[in-house]
Amino acid sequence: MATLFTKIINREIPAKIIYENENVLAFEDINPQAPHHVLIVPKVEIPTINDLTPENVHHVGNLFLAAKDIAKQLGVSERGYRVVMNCNAEAGQTVFHLHLHLLGGRRLSWPPG
Amino acid sequence: MATLFTKIINREIPAKIIYENENVLAFEDINPQAPHHVLIVPKVEIPTINDLTPENVHHVGNLFLAAKDIAKQLGVSERGYRVVMNCNAEAGQTVFHLHLHLLGGRRLSWPPG
């Protein structure tokens, strides 16, 4: 069964898409935690960080290259932004399709959760 | 001038090193924010996410493969863990040598800072 994010990638579920290339899709988080809060997802389904291998880890690189581009697009590259990825229950992962949170537009505090 | 992290990699400054391979070094954060709080750094100096390119982004993949291994080593793979990377001032980046924070061992809250 396709994940929620695959359904967004396939335009079966609406989302505020702000960026797309052949490898990744990025859209606004529906429950934003900062003035800019974007989810960046690979177009292939990889459930968690625990499922990364030398063969598929280039998808993470693609998420980070997209994060850099999106930060520039949003005007936060120089001010700063944070990227976060959750793995499993204690981190609060709810969709088991790898996704990088990008937060920016305000001072981000520490600890990160 | 070498970054603080390059000095740790070169054993010029002490750190509680918990993991090393040919590409990355990982050590305990000196100001831990969770029962497990590890910094994972590439052995090459890349200042921020804004400096990533298709040519050097494999270093980020190596950080994530190390994160997966370290989470297993720490016994938090299944319970869960969070990885965080800060870029520039508003995210609180203080060392300009790419580093991935891995936090685990407790329930991590939301928002992530």
XYZ file of C-alpha atoms in Angstrom:
226
model
C 0.000 0.000 0.000
C 1.351 3.402 -0.961
C 2.413 5.731 1.825
C 0.696 9.073 2.366
C 3.701 10.744 0.754
C 3.596 8.514 -2.324
C -0.043 9.528 -2.703
C 1.030 13.182 -2.562
C 3.794 12.489 -5.101
C 1.193 10.868 -7.363
C -1.217 13.814 -6.866
C -3.831 11.521 -5.335
C -3.848 13.671 -2.177
C -3.452 17.477 -2.316
C -0.503 19.302 -0.750
C 1.072 22.733 -1.039
C 3.963 21.663 -3.232
C 6.797 24.177 -3.305
C 9.592 22.269 -5.058
C 10.027 19.256 -7.282
C 12.747 17.619 -9.331
C 13.160 14.128 -10.754
C 14.236 12.707 -7.382
C 12.357 14.570 -4.668
C 9.155 16.425 -3.856
C 8.790 19.125 -1.188
C 5.597 20.509 0.303
C 4.449 22.511 3.315
C 3.931 20.617 6.590
C 0.206 20.668 7.435
C 1.090 21.408 11.069
C 3.874 23.993 10.681
C 6.241 24.616 13.595
C 7.993 27.664 12.112
C 7.235 30.378 9.537
C 8.740 27.994 6.993
C 8.250 24.273 7.621
C 8.698 22.055 4.607
C 8.806 18.281 4.199
C 11.257 16.991 1.597
C 10.671 13.405 0.491
C 12.345 11.042 -1.968
C 10.138 9.741 -4.766
C 10.979 6.190 -3.713
C 9.649 4.693 -0.488
C 12.320 4.046 2.140
C 10.643 3.553 5.553
C 13.294 4.805 8.008
C 16.964 5.685 8.417
C 17.429 2.083 9.562
C 16.628 0.980 5.991
C 19.428 2.998 4.384
C 22.191 1.096 2.587
C 25.201 2.110 0.492
C 22.977 1.419 -2.554
C 20.069 3.718 -1.635
C 21.729 6.373 0.545
C 22.129 8.728 -2.426
C 18.451 9.530 -1.861
C 19.458 11.273 1.363
C 22.014 13.313 -0.542
C 19.249 14.361 -2.907
C 17.121 15.502 0.051
C 19.979 17.695 1.300
C 20.666 19.210 -2.119
C 16.961 20.008 -2.315
C 17.065 21.488 1.218
C 19.845 23.837 0.137
C 17.841 24.945 -2.921
C 14.608 25.335 -0.962
C 16.310 27.393 1.766
C 17.556 29.736 -0.940
C 14.104 29.880 -2.529
C 12.584 30.758 0.873
C 15.252 33.376 1.601
C 16.618 31.693 4.746
C 19.966 30.341 3.506
C 22.018 33.024 5.219
C 19.848 33.635 8.301
C 19.786 29.934 8.930
C 17.559 26.869 8.970
C 17.410 23.456 10.616
C 16.845 20.061 9.033
C 15.492 17.163 11.092
C 14.754 13.513 10.405
C 12.899 11.307 12.883
C 13.321 7.559 13.146
C 10.656 5.454 14.853
C 8.408 6.052 17.858
C 10.546 7.921 20.400
C 11.393 10.515 17.763
C 7.757 10.850 16.722
C 7.994 9.374 13.214
C 4.439 8.783 11.993
C 4.822 8.321 8.227
C 7.145 5.500 7.270
C 8.488 7.114 4.148
C 11.774 8.937 4.715
C 11.242 12.717 5.057
C 13.461 15.622 5.943
C 11.853 18.470 7.887
C 13.227 21.911 6.995
C 12.402 24.662 9.505
C 13.289 28.321 9.148
C 12.107 31.887 9.473
C 12.578 32.151 13.226
C 15.300 31.590 15.807
C 15.297 27.830 16.518
C 15.909 26.850 20.131
C 17.945 24.079 21.713
C 17.464 21.223 22.520
C 15.816 20.196 19.259
C 12.904 18.498 21.002
C 42.866 27.066 9.999
C 41.514 23.678 11.011
C 38.051 23.548 12.542
C 37.504 22.277 16.081
C 36.224 19.026 14.586
C 39.266 18.552 12.356
C 41.386 18.940 15.496
C 39.324 16.187 17.131
C 39.694 14.011 14.019
C 43.466 14.581 14.178
C 43.522 13.789 17.922
C 44.839 17.267 18.713
C 41.842 17.855 21.012
C 40.326 15.075 23.143
C 36.789 13.800 22.697
C 34.787 10.746 23.719
C 34.976 9.010 20.360
C 32.410 6.264 19.954
C 32.627 5.391 16.250
C 35.030 5.833 13.374
C 35.414 4.638 9.807
C 37.420 5.904 6.859
C 34.879 8.662 6.114
C 33.436 9.841 9.416
C 34.135 10.273 13.113
C 31.496 10.309 15.866
C 31.881 11.489 19.447
C 29.725 12.498 22.398
C 28.391 16.086 22.457
C 30.034 17.939 25.364
C 26.659 19.469 26.231
C 24.325 16.493 25.821
C 20.594 17.108 25.357
C 19.496 13.468 25.678
C 20.812 10.238 27.255
C 22.560 9.665 23.932
C 23.749 12.743 22.047
C 26.401 12.127 19.443
C 27.975 14.361 16.804
C 28.799 12.657 13.514
C 31.236 14.568 11.303
C 32.803 13.962 7.904
C 36.595 13.811 7.824
C 36.603 16.574 5.232
C 35.658 20.149 6.106
C 32.421 21.324 4.519
C 31.186 24.462 6.341
C 27.396 24.265 5.963
C 24.556 22.617 4.055
C 24.758 25.623 1.700
C 28.175 24.338 0.566
C 26.882 20.944 -0.569
C 27.169 20.067 -4.260
C 26.466 16.939 -6.317
C 30.215 16.234 -6.046
C 30.510 16.325 -2.241
C 27.007 15.348 -1.093
C 28.030 11.689 -0.674
C 29.569 12.841 2.611
C 26.033 13.404 3.933
C 25.114 9.884 2.897
C 28.089 8.633 4.887
C 26.868 10.558 7.961
C 23.470 8.869 7.707
C 24.918 5.378 7.248
C 27.026 6.046 10.336
C 23.929 7.304 12.202
C 22.171 4.026 11.445
C 25.147 2.021 12.733
C 25.576 4.184 15.830
C 21.879 3.963 16.723
C 22.198 0.187 16.588
C 25.365 0.301 18.695
C 23.564 2.465 21.279
C 20.482 0.213 21.286
C 18.031 2.892 20.125
C 17.358 1.792 16.523
C 13.934 0.376 17.259
C 12.856 2.725 20.078
C 13.786 5.651 17.901
C 16.206 8.538 17.495
C 16.348 11.946 15.843
C 19.037 13.412 13.615
C 19.432 17.173 13.276
C 21.675 19.440 11.237
C 21.839 23.190 11.824
C 22.742 25.729 9.179
C 23.911 29.217 10.166
C 22.919 31.569 12.989
C 19.152 31.196 13.409
C 19.571 27.423 13.741
C 22.404 27.857 16.249
C 25.275 26.484 14.145
C 28.526 27.360 15.928
C 31.132 25.093 14.314
C 31.403 25.530 10.580
C 32.219 21.941 9.784
C 29.161 19.897 8.794
C 27.891 17.784 11.711
C 24.873 15.612 12.272
C 23.444 15.525 15.810
C 22.008 12.148 16.802
C 19.746 12.211 19.876
C 18.141 9.205 21.516
C 17.343 7.437 24.760
C 14.297 9.533 25.644
C 11.020 10.601 24.083
C 11.876 13.574 21.840
C 9.298 16.365 21.769
C 7.936 18.523 18.967
C 8.696 21.127 17.696
C 12.371 20.312 17.281
C 13.516 23.627 18.737
